[in-house]
Short mmCIF file of C-alpha atoms and ligand atoms in Angstrom, two decimals:
data_model
loop_
_atom_site.label_atom_id
_atom_site.label_comp_id
_atom_site.label_asym_id
_atom_site.label_seq_id
_atom_site.Cartn_x
_atom_site.Cartn_y
_atom_site.Cartn_z
CA UNK A 1 -0.23 0.03 -0.04
CA UNK A 2 2.71 2.52 0.59
CA UNK A 3 3.90 1.97 -2.39
CA UNK A 4 0.15 2.41 -4.11
CA UNK A 5 0.25 5.81 -1.96
CA UNK A 6 3.11 7.01 -3.45
CA UNK A 7 2.62 6.05 -6.88
CA UNK A 8 -0.89 5.80 -7.89
CA UNK A 9 -2.59 8.37 -6.07
CA UNK A 10 -0.19 11.19 -7.17
CA UNK A 11 -1.21 11.19 -10.31
CA UNK A 12 -4.69 10.93 -9.60
CA UNK A 13 -7.21 13.43 -10.64
CA UNK A 14 -11.20 13.03 -9.77
CA UNK A 15 -11.84 12.21 -13.77
CA UNK A 16 -8.42 10.52 -14.54
CA UNK A 17 -6.76 7.71 -13.30
CA UNK A 18 -8.20 5.00 -10.98
CA UNK A 19 -7.03 4.34 -7.87
CA UNK A 20 -6.89 0.53 -6.97
CA UNK A 21 -6.53 0.21 -2.84
CA UNK A 22 -4.93 -3.33 -2.97
CA UNK A 23 -5.60 -4.22 0.87
CA UNK A 24 -5.59 -3.26 4.23
CA UNK A 25 -3.33 -1.72 6.55
CA UNK A 26 -2.29 -3.89 8.78
CA UNK A 27 0.64 -4.50 10.82
CA UNK A 28 2.50 -2.11 8.48
CA UNK A 29 1.89 -4.22 4.84
CA UNK A 30 -1.16 -4.83 3.06
CA UNK A 31 -2.97 -7.55 3.48
CA UNK A 32 -5.32 -8.38 0.49
CA UNK A 33 -8.80 -9.31 1.02
CA UNK A 34 -11.48 -12.17 0.33
CA UNK A 35 -11.09 -10.25 -2.76
CA UNK A 36 -14.55 -8.37 -2.80
CA UNK A 37 -14.05 -4.64 -4.08
CA UNK A 38 -16.57 -1.79 -3.91
CA UNK A 39 -15.98 1.28 -6.44
CA UNK A 40 -15.64 4.89 -4.71
CA UNK A 41 -17.67 6.99 -7.43
CA UNK A 42 -16.86 10.55 -8.29
CA UNK A 43 -19.48 13.34 -7.32
CA UNK A 44 -19.07 15.47 -9.92
CA UNK A 45 -19.78 12.19 -12.58
CA UNK A 46 -20.78 9.70 -11.81
CA UNK A 47 -17.96 7.27 -12.79
CA UNK A 48 -16.53 5.39 -10.73
CA UNK A 49 -12.53 6.84 -9.32
CA UNK A 50 -11.05 3.59 -7.52
CA UNK A 51 -11.91 0.85 -5.73
CA UNK A 52 -11.88 0.06 -2.23
CA UNK A 53 -11.34 -3.49 -0.93
CA UNK A 54 -14.28 -4.97 1.57
CA UNK A 55 -13.75 -5.61 4.84
CA UNK A 56 -14.46 -8.26 7.06
CA UNK A 57 -14.75 -9.75 10.23
CA UNK A 58 -11.34 -11.89 9.77
CA UNK A 59 -10.12 -8.48 9.00
CA UNK A 60 -10.91 -6.62 11.59
CA UNK A 61 -9.88 -9.57 13.88
CA UNK A 62 -6.10 -9.65 12.02
CA UNK A 63 -6.03 -5.61 12.40
CA UNK A 64 -7.06 -6.56 16.27
CA UNK A 65 -4.37 -8.27 16.72
CA UNK A 66 -1.54 -6.48 14.91
CA UNK A 67 -2.59 -3.42 17.32
CA UNK A 68 -2.64 -5.18 20.81
CA UNK A 69 1.12 -6.61 18.94
CA UNK A 70 2.22 -3.08 18.91
CA UNK A 71 0.53 -1.60 22.67
CA UNK A 72 3.13 -2.36 24.87
CA UNK A 73 6.24 -1.42 22.73
CA UNK A 74 4.04 1.94 21.75
CA UNK A 75 2.92 2.98 25.33
CA UNK A 76 6.19 2.13 26.37
CA UNK A 77 7.33 4.95 25.02
CA UNK A 78 7.56 8.73 26.15
CA UNK A 79 5.29 11.37 25.29
CA UNK A 80 7.82 13.31 24.17
CA UNK A 81 9.18 10.59 21.50
CA UNK A 82 5.64 10.05 20.67
CA UNK A 83 4.45 14.20 20.43
CA UNK A 84 7.99 13.60 18.09
CA UNK A 85 6.68 11.33 16.00
CA UNK A 86 3.53 13.25 15.15
CA UNK A 87 4.87 16.22 14.60
CA UNK A 88 7.12 14.39 12.09
CA UNK A 89 3.24 12.84 10.97
CA UNK A 90 1.82 16.77 10.68
CA UNK A 91 5.21 17.39 8.63
CA UNK A 92 4.64 14.41 6.53
CA UNK A 93 0.83 14.98 5.65
CA UNK A 94 1.55 18.62 4.61
CA UNK A 95 4.06 17.27 2.26
CA UNK A 96 1.43 15.66 1.21
CA UNK A 97 -1.08 17.95 0.64
CA UNK A 98 -1.28 18.65 -3.11
CA UNK A 99 -1.38 14.46 -2.79
CA UNK A 100 -4.57 14.50 -0.02
CA UNK A 101 -6.30 17.32 -1.05
CA UNK A 102 -6.98 15.89 -4.71
CA UNK A 103 -7.85 12.94 -3.42
CA UNK A 104 -11.02 13.83 -1.50
CA UNK A 105 -11.91 16.66 -4.41
CA UNK A 106 -12.00 13.30 -6.35
CA UNK A 107 -14.17 11.32 -3.97
CA UNK A 108 -16.73 13.58 -2.52
CA UNK A 109 -16.63 16.59 -4.89
CA UNK A 110 -15.02 19.75 -2.95
CA UNK A 111 -13.55 23.13 -4.74
CA UNK A 112 -9.79 22.24 -4.57
CA UNK A 113 -9.04 25.80 -3.63
CA UNK A 114 -10.68 23.98 -0.11
CA UNK A 115 -9.89 21.68 -0.42
CA UNK A 116 -6.28 22.20 -0.21
CA UNK A 117 -6.39 24.36 2.79
CA UNK A 118 -9.68 22.81 4.55
CA UNK A 119 -9.22 19.19 4.00
CA UNK A 120 -5.81 19.18 3.47
CA UNK A 121 -4.03 22.08 5.49
CA UNK A 122 -6.63 21.33 8.65
CA UNK A 123 -5.57 17.97 9.29
CA UNK A 124 -1.82 18.69 9.55
CA UNK A 125 -2.63 21.73 11.44
CA UNK A 126 -3.97 20.09 14.03
CA UNK A 127 -1.69 16.92 14.19
CA UNK A 128 0.85 20.20 14.85
CA UNK A 129 -1.21 21.32 17.71
CA UNK A 130 -1.80 17.86 19.03
CA UNK A 131 1.81 17.19 19.35
CA UNK A 132 3.04 19.77 20.94
CA UNK A 133 0.59 18.86 23.68
CA UNK A 134 3.03 16.40 24.38
CA UNK A 135 5.21 18.97 26.37
CA UNK A 136 2.43 20.47 28.72
CA UNK A 137 -0.26 18.05 29.56
CA UNK A 138 -0.42 17.04 32.86
CA UNK A 139 0.70 12.72 32.24
CA UNK A 140 1.02 13.05 36.32
CA UNK A 141 0.09 15.46 38.75
CA UNK A 142 0.06 14.97 42.78
CA UNK A 143 -3.79 15.22 44.94
CA UNK A 144 -2.64 14.92 48.11
CA UNK A 145 -0.95 11.79 48.91
CA UNK A 146 -2.36 10.32 45.80
CA UNK A 147 0.15 9.79 42.27
CA UNK A 148 -2.14 10.50 39.43
CA UNK A 149 -1.20 8.92 36.90
CA UNK A 150 -2.54 8.83 32.92
CA UNK A 151 -1.92 6.08 31.26
CA UNK A 152 -3.67 4.94 27.99
CA UNK A 153 -7.24 3.25 27.21
CA UNK A 154 -4.95 0.22 24.97
CA UNK A 155 -6.28 0.14 21.33
CA UNK A 156 -8.77 2.44 19.64
CA UNK A 157 -11.19 1.48 17.11
CA UNK A 158 -11.56 5.07 15.15
CA UNK A 159 -14.71 4.91 12.89
CA UNK A 160 -15.48 8.10 10.64
CA UNK A 161 -17.44 10.28 7.85
CA UNK A 162 -16.92 11.41 4.62
CA UNK A 163 -17.67 14.55 5.09
CA UNK A 164 -13.69 15.93 6.33
CA UNK A 165 -12.35 12.20 5.17
CA UNK A 166 -8.87 13.26 6.97
CA UNK A 167 -9.48 15.83 9.25
CA UNK A 168 -11.67 13.26 11.49
CA UNK A 169 -9.04 11.16 10.96
CA UNK A 170 -6.60 13.16 12.82
CA UNK A 171 -9.08 14.82 15.44
CA UNK A 172 -8.93 11.31 16.81
CA UNK A 173 -6.17 9.67 16.09
CA UNK A 174 -2.96 12.24 16.73
CA UNK A 175 -4.52 13.02 20.92
CA UNK A 176 -5.14 8.74 20.63
CA UNK A 177 -1.55 8.17 19.64
CA UNK A 178 -0.11 11.33 21.60
CA UNK A 179 -2.15 9.78 24.45
CA UNK A 180 0.55 5.73 24.07
CA UNK A 181 -2.99 4.15 22.49
CA UNK A 182 -2.64 2.20 18.98
CA UNK A 183 -5.43 1.86 16.03
CA UNK A 184 -7.80 0.77 14.16
CA UNK A 185 -9.30 2.53 12.16
CA UNK A 186 -12.67 2.30 9.38
CA UNK A 187 -12.77 5.17 7.49
CA UNK A 188 -15.51 5.78 5.56
CA UNK A 189 -16.53 4.25 2.37
CA UNK A 190 -17.15 6.63 0.07
CA UNK A 191 -14.16 8.51 1.17
CA UNK A 192 -11.56 5.91 2.17
CA UNK A 193 -8.84 8.05 0.14
CA UNK A 194 -6.62 9.36 1.88
CA UNK A 195 -6.12 6.68 4.25
CA UNK A 196 -3.62 5.43 2.11
CA UNK A 197 -1.85 8.33 1.82
CA UNK A 198 -2.30 8.72 6.33
CA UNK A 199 -0.15 5.22 6.10
CA UNK A 200 2.62 6.30 4.05
CA UNK A 201 2.90 8.98 5.94
CA UNK A 202 2.49 7.50 9.05
CA UNK A 203 5.64 5.02 8.11
CA UNK A 204 7.88 8.25 6.59
CA UNK A 205 6.74 9.76 10.08
CA UNK A 206 8.36 6.44 11.57
CA UNK A 207 5.42 5.48 13.38
CA UNK A 208 6.07 1.49 14.48
CA UNK A 209 4.08 -1.34 12.53
CA UNK A 210 0.80 -2.27 13.66
CA UNK A 211 0.60 1.32 16.39
CA UNK A 212 -1.54 2.51 13.55
CA UNK A 213 -4.03 -0.23 10.82
CA UNK A 214 -6.97 0.57 8.22
CA UNK A 215 -9.18 -1.51 7.96
CA UNK A 216 -11.82 -0.65 5.03
CA UNK A 217 -15.16 -1.42 4.73
CA UNK A 218 -19.47 -0.95 5.71
CA UNK A 219 -20.12 0.83 8.91
CA UNK A 220 -22.58 -2.21 9.57
CA UNK A 221 -20.47 -5.22 8.87
CA UNK A 222 -16.94 -3.46 9.88
CA UNK A 223 -17.74 -0.51 12.33
CA UNK A 224 -20.23 -2.56 14.17
CA UNK A 225 -17.83 -5.35 14.83
CA UNK A 226 -16.01 -3.13 15.90
CA UNK A 227 -18.41 -1.91 18.49
CA UNK A 228 -18.61 -5.47 19.92
CA UNK A 229 -15.15 -6.77 19.21
CA UNK A 230 -13.94 -7.17 23.10
CA UNK A 231 -9.95 -6.84 21.77
CA UNK A 232 -11.56 -3.09 20.62
CA UNK A 233 -11.00 -1.25 24.37
CA UNK A 234 -12.67 1.51 23.31
CA UNK A 235 -14.40 3.30 19.96
CA UNK A 236 -14.05 7.38 19.20
CA UNK A 237 -16.78 7.55 16.34
CA UNK A 238 -17.30 10.94 14.39
CA UNK A 239 -20.98 10.51 12.60
CA UNK A 240 -24.52 11.28 12.83
CA UNK A 241 -26.68 10.48 15.63
CA UNK A 242 -28.64 7.14 15.00
CA UNK A 243 -25.01 5.26 14.05
CA UNK A 244 -23.91 6.86 17.31
CA UNK A 245 -26.95 5.02 18.86
CA UNK A 246 -26.11 1.34 17.80
CA UNK A 247 -22.31 1.78 17.82
CA UNK A 248 -23.35 2.96 21.88
CA UNK A 249 -25.67 -0.48 21.79
CA UNK A 250 -23.05 -2.47 20.62
CA UNK A 251 -20.41 -1.77 22.58
CA UNK A 252 -22.41 -2.53 25.84
CA UNK A 253 -21.28 -5.66 26.18
CA UNK A 254 -17.72 -5.30 26.33
CA UNK A 255 -18.57 -2.50 28.94
CA UNK A 256 -16.02 -0.17 25.86
CA UNK A 257 -15.58 3.47 26.03
CA UNK A 258 -17.47 5.57 23.47
CA UNK A 259 -16.94 8.50 22.61
CA UNK A 260 -19.44 10.39 20.22
CA UNK A 261 -19.11 13.44 17.84
CA UNK A 262 -22.40 13.03 15.86
CA UNK A 263 -24.50 15.80 14.82
CA UNK A 264 -25.44 19.50 15.23
CA UNK A 265 -28.21 22.86 14.01
CA UNK A 266 -25.87 25.64 14.20
CA UNK A 267 -27.52 28.65 15.25
CA UNK A 268 -25.82 32.01 14.23
CA UNK A 269 -27.39 34.39 16.35
CA UNK A 270 -27.43 37.96 15.09
CA UNK A 271 -28.14 40.40 17.83
CA UNK A 272 -29.49 44.61 17.34
CA UNK A 273 -26.56 46.51 16.45
CA UNK A 274 -24.37 43.90 15.22
CA UNK A 275 -22.27 44.52 12.21
CA UNK A 276 -24.83 43.14 9.92
CA UNK A 277 -22.34 42.97 6.85
CA UNK A 278 -20.01 40.52 8.84
CA UNK A 279 -22.38 38.79 10.60
CA UNK A 280 -23.89 37.70 6.51
CA UNK A 281 -20.46 37.71 5.48
CA UNK A 282 -19.03 34.52 7.28
CA UNK A 283 -23.12 33.13 7.22
CA UNK A 284 -22.81 32.29 3.15
CA UNK A 285 -19.03 31.40 4.16
CA UNK A 286 -20.08 29.02 6.95
CA UNK A 287 -23.21 27.38 5.37
CA UNK A 288 -21.97 27.29 1.88
CA UNK A 289 -18.43 26.32 2.17
CA UNK A 290 -17.56 21.38 1.15
CA UNK A 291 -21.30 22.24 0.60
CA UNK A 292 -22.26 22.62 3.82
CA UNK A 293 -21.44 19.31 5.08
CA UNK A 294 -20.08 20.37 8.02
CA UNK A 295 -21.24 18.93 11.63
CA UNK A 296 -21.17 22.62 12.98
CA UNK A 297 -22.53 24.60 9.16
CA UNK A 298 -24.67 27.34 10.27
CA UNK A 299 -27.85 26.73 9.43
CA UNK A 300 -29.60 28.63 11.27
CA UNK A 301 -29.11 32.45 11.16
CA UNK A 302 -31.56 34.05 14.00
CA UNK A 303 -32.20 37.40 13.31
CA UNK A 304 -34.10 40.08 15.15
CA UNK A 305 -37.32 40.24 13.42
CA UNK A 306 -37.42 43.70 12.46
CA UNK A 307 -34.18 43.07 10.67
CA UNK A 308 -35.33 39.84 9.10
CA UNK A 309 -36.08 41.53 5.57
CA UNK A 310 -33.57 43.66 5.55
CA UNK A 311 -30.84 40.45 6.73
CA UNK A 312 -32.30 38.47 3.94
CA UNK A 313 -31.61 40.87 1.24
CA UNK A 314 -28.45 40.95 2.10
CA UNK A 315 -27.42 37.46 1.91
CA UNK A 316 -29.42 36.77 -1.58
CA UNK A 317 -27.02 39.68 -2.60
CA UNK A 318 -24.19 37.82 -1.20
CA UNK A 319 -24.70 34.47 -2.33
CA UNK A 320 -24.68 35.46 -5.74
CA UNK A 321 -21.20 35.17 -5.50
CA UNK A 322 -21.34 31.30 -4.57
CA UNK A 323 -21.51 29.87 -8.19
CA UNK A 324 -21.57 26.43 -8.97
CA UNK A 325 -18.68 24.99 -10.82
CA UNK A 326 -16.68 21.85 -11.94
CA UNK A 327 -14.77 21.51 -8.17
CA UNK A 328 -11.18 20.85 -9.69
CA UNK A 329 -11.68 24.57 -11.22
CA UNK A 330 -9.23 27.01 -8.61
CA UNK A 331 -12.24 29.60 -8.48
CA UNK A 332 -15.01 27.38 -7.80
CA UNK A 333 -16.20 27.93 -4.55
CA UNK A 334 -19.35 25.49 -4.30
CA UNK A 335 -18.83 21.78 -5.91
CA UNK A 336 -21.28 18.99 -5.85
CA UNK A 337 -22.69 17.44 -3.02
CA UNK A 338 -20.83 14.19 -2.11
CA UNK A 339 -22.68 11.51 -3.65
CA UNK A 340 -26.13 11.19 -5.70
CA UNK A 341 -27.51 9.51 -1.46
CA UNK A 342 -26.46 13.05 -0.13
CA UNK A 343 -28.65 14.62 -3.28
CA UNK A 344 -31.81 13.09 -2.71
CA UNK A 345 -31.51 13.64 0.98
CA UNK A 346 -30.83 17.27 0.90
CA UNK A 347 -33.30 18.01 -2.75
CA UNK A 348 -35.61 16.46 -0.38
CA UNK A 349 -35.36 18.41 2.36
CA UNK A 350 -35.41 21.76 0.09
CA UNK A 351 -38.75 19.98 -1.46
CA UNK A 352 -39.74 19.75 2.23
CA UNK A 353 -39.00 23.73 3.52
CA UNK A 354 -41.59 24.49 0.19
CA UNK A 355 -43.73 22.52 1.20
CA UNK A 356 -43.80 22.78 4.78
CA UNK A 357 -44.82 27.42 4.18
CA UNK A 358 -40.91 28.16 4.15
CA UNK A 359 -39.89 31.05 2.34
CA UNK A 360 -37.54 30.38 -1.05
CA UNK A 361 -35.39 33.63 -1.17
CA UNK A 362 -32.87 32.47 -3.26
CA UNK A 363 -31.87 28.35 -4.76
CA UNK A 364 -34.44 26.16 -4.08
CA UNK A 365 -34.70 22.55 -5.35
CA UNK A 366 -33.79 20.14 -8.64
CA UNK A 367 -30.95 18.90 -10.99
CA UNK A 368 -29.35 22.77 -11.94
CA UNK A 369 -29.15 23.14 -15.70
CA UNK A 370 -25.35 22.07 -17.03
CA UNK A 371 -24.58 20.00 -13.88
CA UNK A 372 -27.47 17.06 -15.42
CA UNK A 373 -24.61 14.57 -14.76
CA UNK A 374 -23.73 15.22 -11.05
CA UNK A 375 -24.43 16.22 -7.57
CA UNK A 376 -25.29 19.17 -7.60
CA UNK A 377 -27.52 21.01 -5.48
CA UNK A 378 -27.95 24.95 -5.73
CA UNK A 379 -26.83 27.09 -3.07
CA UNK A 380 -30.41 27.97 -1.06
CA UNK A 381 -31.90 29.77 1.19
CA UNK A 382 -35.36 30.08 3.27
CA UNK A 383 -36.59 33.21 4.97
CA UNK A 384 -38.68 33.26 7.90
CA UNK A 385 -38.55 30.12 8.47
CA UNK A 386 -40.58 28.54 11.24
CA UNK A 387 -37.94 27.70 14.12
CA UNK A 388 -39.83 23.77 14.56
CA UNK A 389 -40.12 23.03 11.22
CA UNK A 390 -38.69 19.91 10.30
CA UNK A 391 -35.19 22.61 7.11
CA UNK A 392 -35.02 24.17 11.18
CA UNK A 393 -34.81 21.29 13.23
CA UNK A 394 -32.93 18.54 11.24
CA UNK A 395 -29.44 18.19 10.05
CA UNK A 396 -29.86 18.61 6.55
CA UNK A 397 -25.99 18.76 6.05
CA UNK A 398 -26.07 20.27 2.99
CA UNK A 399 -26.18 23.90 1.10
CA UNK A 400 -29.41 25.21 3.01
CA UNK A 401 -29.26 28.00 4.92
CA UNK A 402 -32.50 28.53 7.29
CA UNK A 403 -33.37 32.70 8.40
CA UNK A 404 -35.18 32.84 11.65
CA UNK A 405 -37.13 35.81 13.33
CA UNK A 406 -37.17 36.58 16.61
CA UNK A 407 -38.81 39.43 18.94
CA UNK A 408 -35.96 38.89 21.65
CA UNK A 409 -32.90 37.39 24.25
CA UNK A 410 -34.90 35.44 25.18
CA UNK A 411 -36.34 34.02 22.57
CA UNK A 412 -33.19 33.92 20.02
CA UNK A 413 -32.17 31.69 23.32
CA UNK A 414 -34.55 29.39 23.30
CA UNK A 415 -35.17 28.47 19.03
CA UNK A 416 -30.63 28.34 19.56
CA UNK A 417 -31.28 26.18 22.28
CA UNK A 418 -34.67 24.52 20.46
CA UNK A 419 -33.24 20.72 18.92
CA UNK A 420 -31.73 17.40 20.32
CA UNK A 421 -28.32 18.71 19.30
CA UNK A 422 -25.99 21.30 20.10
CA UNK A 423 -22.72 21.30 18.89
CA UNK A 424 -22.25 24.81 17.67
CA UNK A 425 -23.06 28.11 17.94
CA UNK A 426 -22.09 31.71 16.87
CA UNK A 427 -22.93 35.55 18.11
CA UNK A 428 -22.48 38.92 16.53
CA UNK A 429 -23.08 41.62 18.34
CA UNK A 430 -21.31 43.75 21.11
CA UNK A 431 -19.14 41.83 22.73
CA UNK A 432 -20.80 42.15 26.29
CA UNK A 433 -23.74 40.79 25.19
CA UNK A 434 -22.46 38.32 22.70
CA UNK A 435 -20.88 36.60 25.75
CA UNK A 436 -23.25 36.30 28.11
CA UNK A 437 -25.71 35.28 25.12
CA UNK A 438 -23.10 32.41 24.72
CA UNK A 439 -23.05 31.63 27.92
CA UNK A 440 -26.60 30.52 27.96
CA UNK A 441 -26.77 28.48 25.77
CA UNK A 442 -26.18 24.54 25.38
CA UNK A 443 -22.98 24.01 23.08
CA UNK A 444 -19.58 22.39 22.99
CA UNK A 445 -18.41 25.76 21.50
CA UNK A 446 -19.36 28.88 20.63
CA UNK A 447 -17.67 31.65 17.99
CA UNK A 448 -18.24 34.98 18.67
CA UNK A 449 -17.99 37.93 15.98
CA UNK A 450 -15.89 35.68 13.90
CA UNK A 451 -13.26 34.92 15.87
CA UNK A 452 -10.56 32.35 14.95
CA UNK A 453 -10.75 28.54 15.18
CA UNK A 454 -8.56 27.31 18.04
CA UNK A 455 -7.25 23.69 17.23
CA UNK A 456 -6.40 23.45 20.94
CA UNK A 457 -10.12 24.06 21.82
CA UNK A 458 -12.36 21.40 22.81
CA UNK A 459 -14.76 20.40 20.14
CA UNK A 460 -17.85 18.19 21.02
CA UNK A 461 -21.47 18.46 21.43
CA UNK A 462 -24.20 19.02 24.78
CA UNK A 463 -27.40 16.89 23.87
CA UNK A 464 -27.64 14.31 21.40
CA UNK A 465 -24.27 15.87 19.37
CA UNK A 466 -22.69 13.57 21.33
CA UNK A 467 -20.75 12.75 24.85
CA UNK A 468 -17.13 14.29 24.58
CA UNK A 469 -14.79 16.62 23.89
CA UNK A 470 -11.96 16.61 20.35
CA UNK A 471 -8.51 18.59 20.78
CA UNK A 472 -7.33 20.43 24.19
CA UNK A 473 -6.39 18.60 27.27
CA UNK A 474 -10.01 17.24 27.28
CA UNK A 475 -10.18 15.96 23.87
CA UNK A 476 -6.22 14.06 25.08
CA UNK A 477 -7.91 12.92 28.90
CA UNK A 478 -10.98 10.78 26.73
CA UNK A 479 -7.42 9.06 25.07
CA UNK A 480 -6.30 7.70 28.83
CA UNK A 481 -7.14 5.74 31.61
CA UNK A 482 -6.83 7.71 35.11
CA UNK A 483 -4.51 6.01 37.83
CA UNK A 484 -4.27 6.97 41.53
CA UNK A 485 -2.09 5.67 43.13
CA UNK A 486 -1.62 6.41 46.92
CA UNK A 487 1.81 7.17 48.70
P1 NAP B 1 -22.62 8.23 9.05
O1 NAP B 1 -23.91 7.35 8.16
O2 NAP B 1 -23.24 7.96 10.74
O3 NAP B 1 -21.48 7.37 9.03
C1 NAP B 1 -20.09 8.00 9.56
C2 NAP B 1 -19.56 6.36 9.92
O4 NAP B 1 -19.42 5.38 10.65
C3 NAP B 1 -19.17 5.81 8.73
O5 NAP B 1 -17.93 5.33 8.96
C4 NAP B 1 -19.74 4.83 8.07
O6 NAP B 1 -19.70 3.40 7.78
C5 NAP B 1 -20.02 3.83 9.39
N1 NAP B 1 -21.24 3.57 10.36
C6 NAP B 1 -22.23 3.89 10.17
N2 NAP B 1 -23.60 2.90 10.33
C7 NAP B 1 -22.38 1.78 11.67
C8 NAP B 1 -22.91 1.46 12.58
N3 NAP B 1 -24.25 1.33 12.53
N4 NAP B 1 -21.84 0.54 13.13
C9 NAP B 1 -20.91 1.33 13.10
N5 NAP B 1 -20.10 2.09 12.32
C10 NAP B 1 -21.40 2.46 11.53
O7 NAP B 1 -22.35 10.12 8.91
P2 NAP B 1 -21.23 10.07 7.74
O8 NAP B 1 -23.31 10.35 6.72
O9 NAP B 1 -20.68 9.92 6.96
O10 NAP B 1 -21.97 11.74 8.07
C11 NAP B 1 -22.52 12.62 8.56
C12 NAP B 1 -22.67 12.80 9.74
O11 NAP B 1 -21.45 12.62 10.50
C13 NAP B 1 -23.57 13.74 10.29
O12 NAP B 1 -24.72 13.97 10.84
C14 NAP B 1 -22.22 15.17 10.41
O13 NAP B 1 -23.65 15.93 11.70
C15 NAP B 1 -21.61 13.83 11.68
N6 NAP B 1 -20.69 14.27 12.07
C16 NAP B 1 -20.06 15.30 13.22
C17 NAP B 1 -18.76 15.98 13.74
C18 NAP B 1 -18.76 15.95 14.60
O14 NAP B 1 -17.08 16.08 15.06
N7 NAP B 1 -19.74 16.07 15.78
C19 NAP B 1 -17.45 15.54 12.58
C20 NAP B 1 -18.84 15.97 10.32
C21 NAP B 1 -19.53 14.48 10.94
P3 NAP B 1 -20.09 3.72 6.49
O15 NAP B 1 -20.94 4.49 5.61
O16 NAP B 1 -18.16 3.85 5.37
O17 NAP B 1 -20.48 2.37 5.96
MG1 MG B 2 -23.07 6.47 5.95
#
C-alpha cells in the first residue's frame, strides 16, 4: 500500500486515473482481503474513481491482533518521543497536501482550493497542535497523598465520516497515539482515499508497524464488529446521531468506552447592533463551504424580526458569488454534494421546506442546468422559517440556510437551544452582550463575531450532538485511563 499511495495517488485526479487500493493496512503492510471490492464514485461525473477492498470480521481480527501486539511497545515510549513522531507525521501530511486535496476532491467533490486548505491543511495543523501537547499535558499529577498517572486506554477503534475524511481521522488518532494507544481505523466507505496516504505518511514519520492499522469496509459490517470486539478497548466515533446510538448499543456488552461526535444544527444569532455585513458574509461562507457538509455548518441564522427582510436581501446579494462549478477548477467555490444519496436527501429537505411554507429567497430544488450528471444542489436560502419546522430542526448536511426571526434575547436563546443538538453556535453583536448570550447556550463551542478557529480548544457536543470532546486537554484526556497511586 505505501507503494500504491506514493505512485498512483500522486497522479490521480477525479476524472482520470483509477486508483485501486489493494488491501487493508495491517502491521505496516498491505494485507489482501477476500477479494470483494467496492467502487468509490465521483459525485461530479457519477463514474468510479477508485476501488477499495470490502473488509469483514476476519480482516478486523487481524488488524486488532496487530494493534494489540504493538501496544506494549508504543505505550512504553515517552510522551516526548511520541510527540516527536506525531510532529513528523504532521510534516509528512503537509508534504502530501496536494495529494490529499486531490483525493478528497475526487471522492466528495470539494472544490480544490478549499480542499488544499480545509481538507488537507487543517489535518496537518491539528496534528501539529496535538504534538505540542506532549510538553504541557499533565501526564502525572499529585493530589494529597496520591500520584495520578495517565495511561493509554489500549486499542482504539476509530470510525469516521466522509465529509472531512482526513480531518476527522486526525482529530482522533493524533491524540490517541500521543496518549500511547494503538489504533484500528475504519474510514468512511464513500471517502477512503486519504487513508493510504495517511498510512504512507505515518510510516515515513517513523510510526512503528502495527500502531496504526486501517480496515476498509461498511459501517454495518466492520463498524458494528469493531464496536462489539473484545479486543478493542474504546470506540471513537464521528458521524450521524443514528449510527452513534447503534454503536453505543453494540459496545455495551464489553463495557468499552465510547466517544461520540455526532450531528449538529448550528445557530448563528445576530443581535441588534451587530455588524450585519460581517455576520452575513460569515454565514454564507459557513453554510456554503464544503456544500454545507460540516457538522458545525451554520444552518440557522437567527435575526431580530425588525431586521429580517434587510438581512435576507443582503444574504441574497452575497449568495450570488457562490456559483456552482467543477471542483477541480481553481475558481469554483461550491461543488456538488458528496454523492447521489446526499443529493436525494438534501433536495428532499428543500422540497419539504417549501411544502411547510418557508419562502425560498435564493436557490431551490431540482437538478441544475449544465450540471445534470453530477450531484449538484443550488445553494439555498429560506426566509421566515418557523423554528419548529423540519428544515429548522433536522440536520440537512447541505448548502441550505434557514433564516428565523426572533423577538428578544430570551426567544433567540430558546430557538437556538430548541433542537436535539448542541454542537456549536455563533453570536454577532456587542462583545459583552454576545458573551452573555454565549454563556446561556447549551453547545460545546461558541464563536463570537467570527473569532478564529483554535486547534487547542476542545470540540464536541451537548445533548444528542455527542458525549465527549476532541482536541485540547479535554480531548487528549478521553484517550487515557487514570490511575491513582496512594503513597
Ligand atoms: P454515518 O452514516 O453515521 O457514518 C459515519 C461512519 O460510521 C462511517 O464510517 C460509517 O460507515 C460508519 N457507520 C455507519 N453505520 C454504522 C454502524 N451501525 N456501526 C458502526 N459504524 C457505522 O455518517 P456520515 O453520513 O458518514 O456523516 C455525516 C454525519 O456525521 C452527520 O450527521 C454529521 O453531523 C456527522 N458529523 C459529526 C461531526 C462531529 O464532530 N460532531 C463531524 C463530522 C460529521 P460507512 O459509511 O462506510 O458504511
Ligand atoms: Mg454512511
